[in-house]
Every structure is written in structure tokens, then in C-alpha cells.
Short mmCIF file of C-alpha atoms in Angstrom, two decimals:
data_model
loop_
_atom_site.label_atom_id
_atom_site.label_comp_id
_atom_site.label_asym_id
_atom_site.label_seq_id
_atom_site.Cartn_x
_atom_site.Cartn_y
_atom_site.Cartn_z
CA TYR A 1 17.24 -0.06 -6.96
CA TYR A 2 14.94 2.65 -8.48
CA SER A 3 14.55 3.39 -12.11
CA ASP A 4 11.78 4.89 -14.35
CA ASP A 5 10.91 1.46 -15.71
CA ASN A 6 7.34 0.42 -15.68
CA TYR A 7 6.46 -2.83 -13.82
CA VAL A 8 3.25 -4.85 -14.29
CA LEU A 9 2.22 -7.16 -11.44
CA GLU A 10 0.66 -10.16 -12.90
CA PRO A 11 -1.06 -13.33 -11.31
CA LYS A 12 2.07 -15.44 -12.12
CA HIS A 13 4.08 -13.01 -9.85
CA LEU A 14 1.58 -13.64 -7.03
CA ASP A 15 1.74 -17.42 -7.60
CA CYS A 16 5.53 -17.25 -7.25
CA LEU A 17 5.35 -15.22 -4.13
CA ALA A 18 2.74 -17.63 -2.61
CA GLU A 19 5.25 -20.55 -3.20
CA CYS A 20 7.71 -18.58 -0.95
CA GLU A 21 5.31 -18.65 1.98
CA SER A 22 6.64 -20.86 4.69
CA GLY A 23 4.74 -22.60 7.48
CA SER A 24 5.27 -22.22 11.19
CA LEU A 25 8.72 -21.34 12.50
CA ALA A 26 10.64 -24.51 13.28
CA ASP A 27 12.63 -22.81 16.03
CA PRO A 28 11.44 -19.36 16.97
CA SER A 29 14.44 -18.94 19.32
CA ARG A 30 16.78 -18.63 16.14
CA TYR A 31 15.06 -15.27 15.18
CA TYR A 32 15.46 -11.79 16.54
CA LEU A 33 12.86 -9.43 15.20
CA MET A 34 13.71 -5.79 14.92
CA LEU A 35 10.94 -3.36 13.86
CA GLN A 36 10.30 0.18 13.81
CA LYS A 37 6.59 1.26 13.61
CA GLY A 38 7.42 4.07 11.30
CA ASP A 39 8.35 1.71 8.43
CA GLU A 40 6.92 3.45 5.35
CA VAL A 41 7.43 0.35 3.17
CA LEU A 42 6.04 -2.73 5.14
CA ASP A 43 3.32 -3.09 7.65
CA TRP A 44 5.23 -3.73 10.95
CA THR A 45 2.09 -5.31 12.41
CA MET A 46 2.25 -8.25 10.03
CA ALA A 47 5.80 -9.05 11.04
CA ALA A 48 5.01 -8.58 14.70
CA GLU A 49 2.26 -11.09 14.40
CA ARG A 50 4.21 -13.62 12.33
CA TYR A 51 7.24 -13.55 14.75
CA LYS A 52 5.35 -12.90 17.92
CA VAL A 53 6.96 -15.92 19.65
CA CYS A 54 10.41 -14.75 18.81
CA PRO A 55 12.75 -12.59 20.78
CA SER A 56 12.05 -9.02 19.53
CA LEU A 57 12.55 -5.30 19.66
CA ILE A 58 9.76 -3.08 18.46
CA GLU A 59 10.27 0.64 18.53
CA PRO A 60 7.96 3.54 17.82
CA GLY A 61 8.92 5.86 14.92
CA GLY A 62 11.94 5.04 12.75
CA ASN A 63 11.56 3.82 9.17
CA HIS A 64 12.31 0.99 6.84
CA SER A 65 16.04 1.31 7.18
CA PHE A 66 15.83 0.89 10.95
CA GLU A 67 17.17 4.29 12.23
CA GLY A 68 19.75 4.02 14.96
CA PHE A 69 20.43 0.22 14.20
CA GLU A 70 24.05 0.76 15.42
CA GLN A 71 22.69 1.41 19.00
CA HIS A 72 21.34 -2.08 19.13
CA LEU A 73 24.55 -3.85 17.97
CA PRO A 74 25.33 -4.93 21.59
CA ASN A 75 21.87 -6.75 21.67
CA VAL A 76 22.45 -8.26 18.22
CA VAL A 77 25.79 -9.52 19.28
CA ASP A 78 24.46 -10.88 22.47
CA PHE A 79 21.76 -12.72 20.53
CA LEU A 80 24.04 -14.16 18.04
CA THR A 81 26.50 -15.42 20.74
CA CYS A 82 24.21 -16.92 23.23
#
């Protein structure tokens, strides 16, 4: 959602975000990481590091919406049904 509203990031917001931080992953096999290095919103390297022990797909290019996601649906279905 986008608007012309102003937003002020305050320390209380960072405190709230810090409370959401989780520890280590209890069962990394339950995660399937899909990243594209062209993500213009998030730093893909941070996710790659956080989920490095999980099954993953990391592609060059792309963007935050994960271009070509539909091409990977068979892999997603395989992951979910194994």
C-alpha cells in the first residue's frame, strides 16, 4: 500500500521490531528459501545468511516480487509434498 502520508520511524518502532526477532530455526528443513539477487527492497544476502542451512533457490536478477515465480511452482509443490 502506498500513499502520500508521512511516516516517522521512532525508537519504539525499532523496539517492537526487535521483539519479533527469533532465535535459531528449530527445523530448517521446513523452510524453502526463494531469493532473487535483484531485489530492490530487501538485501538478499541477509536472508541467504539467515536461512543458509535451508533448502533454497537463489537466482541472479529478478526483483522483490520474484519474477518468474510460476516457473518454480513444480519445485514448490515438491517441497510441500515431500
